[in-house]
GROMACS .gro file of C-alpha atoms in nm:
model
  358
    1MET     CA    1  -0.716   1.645   2.032
    2LYS     CA    2  -0.912   1.425   1.795
    3ILE     CA    3  -0.763   1.239   1.499
    4GLY     CA    4  -1.002   1.068   1.259
    5ALA     CA    5  -0.977   0.737   1.075
    6VAL     CA    6  -1.209   0.567   0.826
    7LEU     CA    7  -1.092   0.217   0.737
    8SER     CA    8  -1.223  -0.099   0.571
    9ALA     CA    9  -1.172  -0.312   0.883
   10THR     CA   10  -1.443  -0.554   0.766
   11GLY     CA   11  -1.564  -0.658   0.421
   12PRO     CA   12  -1.362  -0.762   0.114
   13ALA     CA   13  -1.066  -0.537   0.200
   14ALA     CA   14  -1.049  -0.640   0.569
   15PHE     CA   15  -0.706  -0.802   0.519
   16LEU     CA   16  -0.587  -0.446   0.453
   17GLY     CA   17  -0.808  -0.250   0.691
   18ASP     CA   18  -0.789  -0.475   0.996
   19PRO     CA   19  -0.408  -0.445   1.046
   20GLU     CA   20  -0.442  -0.072   0.976
   21ALA     CA   21  -0.704  -0.031   1.249
   22ARG     CA   22  -0.502  -0.240   1.496
   23THR     CA   23  -0.191  -0.034   1.419
   24LEU     CA   24  -0.361   0.303   1.472
   25LYS     CA   25  -0.516   0.191   1.802
   26LEU     CA   26  -0.183   0.055   1.926
   27TYR     CA   27   0.004   0.370   1.822
   28VAL     CA   28  -0.241   0.608   1.992
   29GLU     CA   29  -0.249   0.394   2.307
   30THR     CA   30   0.132   0.402   2.325
   31LEU     CA   31   0.139   0.774   2.244
   32ASN     CA   32  -0.101   0.855   2.528
   33LYS     CA   33   0.102   0.646   2.775
   34GLU     CA   34   0.399   0.864   2.681
   35GLY     CA   35   0.207   1.189   2.741
   36GLY     CA   36   0.015   1.239   2.417
   37LEU     CA   37   0.093   1.516   2.167
   38LEU     CA   38   0.185   1.868   2.274
   39GLY     CA   39   0.108   1.755   2.629
   40ARG     CA   40  -0.251   1.660   2.539
   41PRO     CA   41  -0.411   1.316   2.511
   42VAL     CA   42  -0.505   1.199   2.161
   43GLU     CA   43  -0.847   1.054   2.086
   44LEU     CA   44  -0.871   0.828   1.782
   45VAL     CA   45  -1.219   0.848   1.624
   46LEU     CA   46  -1.234   0.539   1.403
   47TYR     CA   47  -1.514   0.427   1.169
   48ASP     CA   48  -1.539   0.109   0.960
   49ASP     CA   49  -1.673   0.164   0.607
   50GLY     CA   50  -1.674  -0.209   0.520
   51GLY     CA   51  -1.521  -0.118   0.183
   52ASP     CA   52  -1.826   0.091   0.083
   53ALA     CA   53  -1.734   0.427  -0.077
   54ASN     CA   54  -2.070   0.586   0.011
   55LYS     CA   55  -2.031   0.490   0.377
   56ALA     CA   56  -1.676   0.625   0.372
   57ARG     CA   57  -1.797   0.964   0.252
   58THR     CA   58  -2.071   0.971   0.518
   59PHE     CA   59  -1.817   0.894   0.793
   60ALA     CA   60  -1.577   1.156   0.654
   61THR     CA   61  -1.853   1.417   0.682
   62ARG     CA   62  -1.925   1.304   1.040
   63LEU     CA   63  -1.555   1.337   1.133
   64VAL     CA   64  -1.552   1.694   1.004
   65GLU     CA   65  -1.891   1.820   1.118
   66ASP     CA   66  -1.961   1.629   1.440
   67ASP     CA   67  -1.627   1.499   1.569
   68GLU     CA   68  -1.425   1.808   1.471
   69VAL     CA   69  -1.103   1.618   1.405
   70VAL     CA   70  -0.779   1.810   1.340
   71ALA     CA   71  -0.658   1.557   1.081
   72MET     CA   72  -0.744   1.222   0.928
   73VAL     CA   73  -0.544   0.903   0.867
   74GLY     CA   74  -0.725   0.635   0.669
   75GLY     CA   75  -0.885   0.540   0.344
   76THR     CA   76  -0.796   0.174   0.305
   77ALA     CA   77  -0.873   0.150  -0.068
   78THR     CA   78  -0.840   0.391  -0.358
   79GLY     CA   79  -1.218   0.395  -0.415
   80THR     CA   80  -1.306   0.488  -0.056
   81THR     CA   81  -1.024   0.743  -0.046
   82MET     CA   82  -1.141   0.918  -0.363
   83ALA     CA   83  -1.494   0.938  -0.219
   84MET     CA   84  -1.365   1.113   0.094
   85ILE     CA   85  -1.119   1.357  -0.063
   86PRO     CA   86  -1.373   1.634  -0.145
   87VAL     CA   87  -1.495   1.636   0.216
   88PHE     CA   88  -1.151   1.699   0.366
   89GLU     CA   89  -1.039   1.933   0.088
   90ASP     CA   90  -1.351   2.150   0.134
   91ALA     CA   91  -1.305   2.151   0.512
   92GLY     CA   92  -0.931   2.226   0.492
   93ILE     CA   93  -0.838   1.927   0.708
   94PRO     CA   94  -0.522   1.720   0.636
   95PHE     CA   95  -0.599   1.371   0.504
   96ILE     CA   96  -0.324   1.107   0.490
   97SER     CA   97  -0.451   0.815   0.281
   98LEU     CA   98  -0.333   0.454   0.314
   99ALA     CA   99  -0.437   0.353  -0.039
  100GLY     CA  100  -0.228   0.280  -0.348
  101GLY     CA  101  -0.373   0.464  -0.649
  102ILE     CA  102  -0.161   0.740  -0.801
  103GLU     CA  103  -0.474   0.951  -0.862
  104ILE     CA  104  -0.488   1.021  -0.487
  105ILE     CA  105  -0.188   1.252  -0.508
  106ASP     CA  106  -0.161   1.320  -0.883
  107PRO     CA  107  -0.270   1.589  -0.942
  108VAL     CA  108  -0.158   1.728  -0.605
  109ARG     CA  109  -0.439   1.849  -0.380
  110ALA     CA  110  -0.367   2.095  -0.101
  111PHE     CA  111  -0.474   1.879   0.196
  112VAL     CA  112  -0.428   1.522   0.066
  113PHE     CA  113  -0.119   1.304   0.123
  114LYS     CA  114  -0.055   0.929   0.122
  115THR     CA  115   0.191   0.673   0.257
  116PRO     CA  116   0.195   0.366   0.023
  117HIS     CA  117   0.404   0.367  -0.293
  118THR     CA  118   0.202   0.441  -0.605
  119ASP     CA  119   0.114   0.171  -0.853
  120LYS     CA  120   0.328   0.359  -1.108
  121THR     CA  121   0.636   0.321  -0.882
  122ALA     CA  122   0.560  -0.051  -0.842
  123CYS     CA  123   0.543  -0.092  -1.221
  124GLN     CA  124   0.878   0.086  -1.259
  125LYS     CA  125   1.042  -0.136  -0.995
  126ILE     CA  126   0.909  -0.454  -1.159
  127PHE     CA  127   1.022  -0.343  -1.506
  128GLN     CA  128   1.370  -0.257  -1.376
  129ASP     CA  129   1.393  -0.617  -1.256
  130MET     CA  130   1.255  -0.761  -1.580
  131LYS     CA  131   1.497  -0.555  -1.788
  132ALA     CA  132   1.791  -0.678  -1.577
  133ARG     CA  133   1.676  -1.035  -1.650
  134GLY     CA  134   1.648  -0.974  -2.025
  135ILE     CA  135   1.267  -0.989  -2.030
  136ALA     CA  136   1.107  -0.776  -2.305
  137LYS     CA  137   0.777  -0.948  -2.397
  138ILE     CA  138   0.519  -1.002  -2.124
  139ALA     CA  139   0.156  -1.090  -2.059
  140LEU     CA  140  -0.071  -0.896  -1.823
  141ILE     CA  141  -0.356  -1.047  -1.625
  142SER     CA  142  -0.518  -0.777  -1.411
  143GLY     CA  143  -0.799  -0.749  -1.161
  144THR     CA  144  -1.084  -0.516  -1.262
  145ASP     CA  145  -1.101  -0.373  -0.908
  146GLY     CA  146  -0.987  -0.011  -0.861
  147PHE     CA  147  -0.631  -0.110  -0.770
  148GLY     CA  148  -0.586  -0.366  -1.050
  149LYS     CA  149  -0.732  -0.135  -1.313
  150SER     CA  150  -0.519   0.159  -1.202
  151MET     CA  151  -0.194  -0.040  -1.188
  152ARG     CA  152  -0.261  -0.200  -1.527
  153GLY     CA  153  -0.297   0.148  -1.678
  154GLN     CA  154   0.021   0.274  -1.511
  155CYS     CA  155   0.221  -0.032  -1.621
  156LEU     CA  156   0.104   0.001  -1.983
  157ALA     CA  157   0.199   0.370  -1.972
  158VAL     CA  158   0.559   0.320  -1.851
  159MET     CA  159   0.665  -0.021  -1.987
  160GLY     CA  160   0.794   0.129  -2.312
  161GLU     CA  161   1.056   0.325  -2.115
  162PHE     CA  162   1.211  -0.012  -2.021
  163GLY     CA  163   1.187  -0.166  -2.370
  164ILE     CA  164   0.900  -0.392  -2.259
  165SER     CA  165   0.575  -0.463  -2.445
  166ALA     CA  166   0.261  -0.664  -2.361
  167LEU     CA  167   0.170  -0.943  -2.604
  168VAL     CA  168  -0.142  -1.038  -2.403
  169ASP     CA  169  -0.368  -0.821  -2.185
  170GLU     CA  170  -0.624  -1.027  -1.990
  171SER     CA  171  -0.842  -0.943  -1.688
  172TYR     CA  172  -1.069  -1.102  -1.423
  173GLY     CA  173  -1.345  -0.981  -1.192
  174PRO     CA  174  -1.319  -0.949  -0.812
  175THR     CA  175  -1.547  -1.251  -0.754
  176ASP     CA  176  -1.402  -1.479  -1.026
  177ALA     CA  177  -1.294  -1.815  -0.884
  178ASP     CA  178  -1.104  -1.955  -1.183
  179MET     CA  179  -0.863  -1.775  -1.418
  180THR     CA  180  -0.770  -2.084  -1.621
  181PRO     CA  181  -0.915  -1.957  -1.955
  182GLN     CA  182  -0.714  -1.633  -1.941
  183LEU     CA  183  -0.397  -1.816  -1.833
  184ASN     CA  184  -0.440  -2.076  -2.109
  185LYS     CA  185  -0.446  -1.793  -2.363
  186ILE     CA  186  -0.122  -1.659  -2.211
  187LYS     CA  187   0.034  -2.007  -2.207
  188ASN     CA  188  -0.046  -2.055  -2.575
  189THR     CA  189   0.085  -1.715  -2.690
  190GLU     CA  190   0.426  -1.749  -2.849
  191GLY     CA  191   0.702  -1.517  -2.731
  192VAL     CA  192   0.575  -1.437  -2.379
  193GLN     CA  193   0.872  -1.431  -2.138
  194ALA     CA  194   0.701  -1.339  -1.809
  195VAL     CA  195   0.359  -1.267  -1.660
  196LEU     CA  196   0.256  -0.969  -1.446
  197ASN     CA  197  -0.058  -0.976  -1.228
  198PRO     CA  198  -0.169  -0.631  -1.102
  199GLY     CA  199  -0.435  -0.694  -0.838
  200PHE     CA  200  -0.511  -0.745  -0.472
  201GLY     CA  201  -0.738  -0.958  -0.257
  202GLN     CA  202  -0.800  -1.325  -0.340
  203GLY     CA  203  -0.767  -1.285  -0.720
  204PRO     CA  204  -0.385  -1.295  -0.735
  205ALA     CA  205  -0.378  -1.607  -0.514
  206ILE     CA  206  -0.620  -1.781  -0.752
  207VAL     CA  207  -0.409  -1.671  -1.050
  208THR     CA  208  -0.098  -1.812  -0.878
  209ARG     CA  209  -0.265  -2.148  -0.802
  210ASN     CA  210  -0.409  -2.180  -1.155
  211TYR     CA  211  -0.066  -2.086  -1.297
  212ALA     CA  212   0.093  -2.381  -1.117
  213GLN     CA  213  -0.194  -2.616  -1.211
  214LEU     CA  214  -0.139  -2.535  -1.579
  215GLY     CA  215   0.234  -2.597  -1.542
  216ILE     CA  216   0.333  -2.253  -1.672
  217GLN     CA  217   0.708  -2.218  -1.624
  218LEU     CA  218   0.746  -1.845  -1.698
  219PRO     CA  219   0.847  -1.600  -1.421
  220LEU     CA  220   0.536  -1.469  -1.240
  221TYR     CA  221   0.534  -1.117  -1.096
  222GLN     CA  222   0.274  -0.996  -0.848
  223SER     CA  223   0.218  -0.642  -0.718
  224HIS     CA  224   0.281  -0.478  -0.380
  225GLY     CA  225  -0.098  -0.519  -0.336
  226VAL     CA  226  -0.037  -0.876  -0.213
  227ALA     CA  227   0.262  -0.803   0.010
  228SER     CA  228   0.136  -0.988   0.316
  229LYS     CA  229   0.172  -1.335   0.462
  230SER     CA  230  -0.195  -1.403   0.387
  231PHE     CA  231  -0.114  -1.410   0.013
  232ILE     CA  232   0.145  -1.684   0.069
  233GLU     CA  233  -0.107  -1.878   0.280
  234LEU     CA  234  -0.383  -1.842   0.018
  235ALA     CA  235  -0.160  -1.933  -0.276
  236GLY     CA  236   0.016  -2.218  -0.092
  237PRO     CA  237   0.311  -2.399  -0.253
  238ALA     CA  238   0.220  -2.240  -0.590
  239ALA     CA  239   0.361  -1.909  -0.459
  240GLU     CA  240   0.716  -2.048  -0.468
  241GLY     CA  241   0.931  -1.829  -0.692
  242VAL     CA  242   0.681  -1.543  -0.729
  243ARG     CA  243   0.849  -1.200  -0.737
  244LEU     CA  244   0.707  -0.868  -0.623
  245PRO     CA  245   0.811  -0.523  -0.502
  246ALA     CA  246   0.752  -0.459  -0.131
  247PRO     CA  247   0.866  -0.235   0.154
  248ALA     CA  248   1.153  -0.326   0.390
  249LEU     CA  249   0.904  -0.441   0.653
  250LEU     CA  250   0.863  -0.787   0.498
  251VAL     CA  251   1.235  -0.860   0.530
  252ALA     CA  252   1.299  -0.677   0.858
  253GLY     CA  253   1.527  -0.947   0.998
  254LYS     CA  254   1.726  -0.966   0.675
  255LEU     CA  255   1.811  -0.594   0.650
  256ALA     CA  256   2.174  -0.489   0.692
  257ASP     CA  257   2.254  -0.332   1.029
  258ALA     CA  258   2.356  -0.013   0.847
  259ASP     CA  259   2.015   0.017   0.677
  260PRO     CA  260   1.853   0.339   0.810
  261GLN     CA  261   1.511   0.168   0.822
  262LYS     CA  262   1.621  -0.135   1.023
  263ALA     CA  263   1.556   0.011   1.370
  264ILE     CA  264   1.206   0.152   1.300
  265VAL     CA  265   1.098  -0.153   1.096
  266THR     CA  266   1.212  -0.394   1.370
  267LYS     CA  267   1.050  -0.186   1.647
  268TYR     CA  268   0.712  -0.172   1.469
  269LYS     CA  269   0.719  -0.542   1.378
  270MET     CA  270   0.795  -0.649   1.736
  271ALA     CA  271   0.535  -0.414   1.891
  272TYR     CA  272   0.260  -0.514   1.647
  273GLU     CA  273   0.319  -0.888   1.671
  274ALA     CA  274   0.343  -0.876   2.052
  275ALA     CA  275   0.018  -0.680   2.080
  276THR     CA  276  -0.189  -0.873   1.823
  277GLY     CA  277  -0.034  -1.220   1.797
  278GLN     CA  278  -0.049  -1.177   1.419
  279PRO     CA  279   0.231  -1.146   1.164
  280VAL     CA  280   0.300  -0.790   1.057
  281SER     CA  281   0.178  -0.677   0.713
  282THR     CA  282   0.279  -0.391   0.486
  283PHE     CA  283  -0.075  -0.255   0.513
  284GLY     CA  284  -0.044  -0.201   0.886
  285GLY     CA  285   0.291  -0.041   0.805
  286TYR     CA  286   0.116   0.216   0.585
  287ALA     CA  287  -0.101   0.311   0.884
  288PHE     CA  288   0.201   0.331   1.114
  289ASP     CA  289   0.372   0.570   0.872
  290GLY     CA  290   0.053   0.774   0.834
  291ILE     CA  291   0.000   0.835   1.205
  292GLU     CA  292   0.375   0.879   1.266
  293LEU     CA  293   0.403   1.141   0.987
  294LEU     CA  294   0.102   1.320   1.136
  295ALA     CA  295   0.238   1.314   1.493
  296ASP     CA  296   0.574   1.440   1.368
  297ALA     CA  297   0.404   1.724   1.178
  298ILE     CA  298   0.195   1.827   1.481
  299ARG     CA  299   0.509   1.842   1.696
  300ARG     CA  300   0.697   2.048   1.436
  301ALA     CA  301   0.399   2.281   1.382
  302ASP     CA  302   0.357   2.307   1.761
  303SER     CA  303  -0.011   2.349   1.680
  304THR     CA  304  -0.338   2.163   1.627
  305GLU     CA  305  -0.455   2.407   1.360
  306PRO     CA  306  -0.527   2.198   1.047
  307ALA     CA  307  -0.364   2.450   0.810
  308LYS     CA  308  -0.041   2.455   1.012
  309ILE     CA  309  -0.039   2.073   1.034
  310ARG     CA  310  -0.085   2.055   0.656
  311ASP     CA  311   0.213   2.284   0.599
  312ALA     CA  312   0.430   2.077   0.834
  313ILE     CA  313   0.337   1.749   0.657
  314GLU     CA  314   0.431   1.905   0.322
  315GLN     CA  315   0.768   2.010   0.468
  316THR     CA  316   0.852   1.654   0.582
  317SER     CA  317   1.212   1.574   0.487
  318GLY     CA  318   1.412   1.254   0.539
  319HIS     CA  319   1.149   1.100   0.767
  320VAL     CA  320   1.243   0.733   0.815
  321GLY     CA  321   0.930   0.517   0.809
  322VAL     CA  322   0.865   0.145   0.774
  323THR     CA  323   0.756   0.187   0.410
  324GLY     CA  324   1.044   0.411   0.307
  325ILE     CA  325   1.216   0.743   0.375
  326TYR     CA  326   0.971   1.026   0.309
  327THR     CA  327   1.065   1.365   0.165
  328MET     CA  328   0.760   1.563   0.057
  329SER     CA  329   0.722   1.898  -0.117
  330ALA     CA  330   0.456   2.125  -0.266
  331GLY     CA  331   0.472   1.913  -0.583
  332ASP     CA  332   0.499   1.569  -0.415
  333HIS     CA  333   0.253   1.460  -0.146
  334LEU     CA  334   0.397   1.107  -0.122
  335GLY     CA  335   0.773   1.152  -0.111
  336LEU     CA  336   0.882   0.797  -0.205
  337GLY     CA  337   1.061   0.665  -0.516
  338THR     CA  338   1.159   0.321  -0.648
  339GLU     CA  339   1.453   0.311  -0.404
  340SER     CA  340   1.208   0.255  -0.117
  341PHE     CA  341   1.091  -0.074  -0.272
  342HIS     CA  342   1.276  -0.403  -0.222
  343MET     CA  343   1.238  -0.669  -0.492
  344LEU     CA  344   1.138  -0.988  -0.309
  345GLU     CA  345   1.086  -1.352  -0.399
  346ILE     CA  346   0.884  -1.617  -0.218
  347ARG     CA  347   1.100  -1.912  -0.113
  348GLY     CA  348   1.007  -2.185   0.134
  349GLY     CA  349   0.686  -2.004   0.228
  350ASP     CA  350   0.863  -1.680   0.320
  351TRP     CA  351   1.001  -1.361   0.167
  352VAL     CA  352   1.366  -1.336   0.065
  353PRO     CA  353   1.550  -1.061  -0.127
  354ALA     CA  354   1.512  -1.150  -0.497
  355PRO     CA  355   1.834  -1.294  -0.639
  356GLY     CA  356   1.998  -1.072  -0.901
  357ALA     CA  357   1.753  -0.784  -0.851
  358PRO     CA  358   1.893  -0.440  -0.939
   0.00000   0.00000   0.00000
């Protein structure tokens, strides 16, 4: 049986797509050693879109028309995912996306699911933490990429529910190398109690370094879009004290033994790091959950018919993954809430559970 994947393994989103591709290859290799699925070997048909939405759509069409895949796990970014959705919807083939934007699963589409938390959920988790710390007035500095733009919109939409308002709303482009002017405006705005930076890629690391250079002492919150060791490496010592919501994977060794995710998180982390020699990232974790949810659905459906696989994915209940515990339904093609996020802080160049987080 053939399972498709279109990922941004190279290009500007390679830090997301590369661990995803490595994870899918490792999973399928292990699966086949254990006898495959339904007693049949699994073939992973993987294409690299380089972050280009047009290429992604072309590869999606190839997977459907030429490769005849039974399902698809992939779509590294929101933009490439949205370009591919019509192809899989029209073909009636299940598509589990690995991208963040809420628009992927809201409104619900029959054949489209996803594994990462939505940007809306990340905003809610961050605002819960801010509220607990007595923070009510904030500044936003957001990337204008698809992820940054989407999360900014979601945060502005829900912040009022937590008694929070934005006094400043700045942005930067994906190729900008200095955010000092925007941060100076924030620094000089009276009443700002904390800063939130929705974005991914190199932008948030530049914001974090410029923040330290300007000596801004306010709490700095980043998004789950930078939940990987590479962000800490890019930002350097300036990352100290930054808070962000992230899955359990980043603090695998610090989870309580009774935590239901501890076993699966530890197993994936050890397998990935042994196979690749690289530290695990949450992005690879999204791919692990995607292929694992699919394999579980195929086993429960006892079929390779796309429609039956789709139904089984939608009926997923209490599935323990590395990103969270998934329970999907006809009205929810993600199945994760704020409880699946951990609020983390960067201390000594590593992640620790954020002190005092609700």
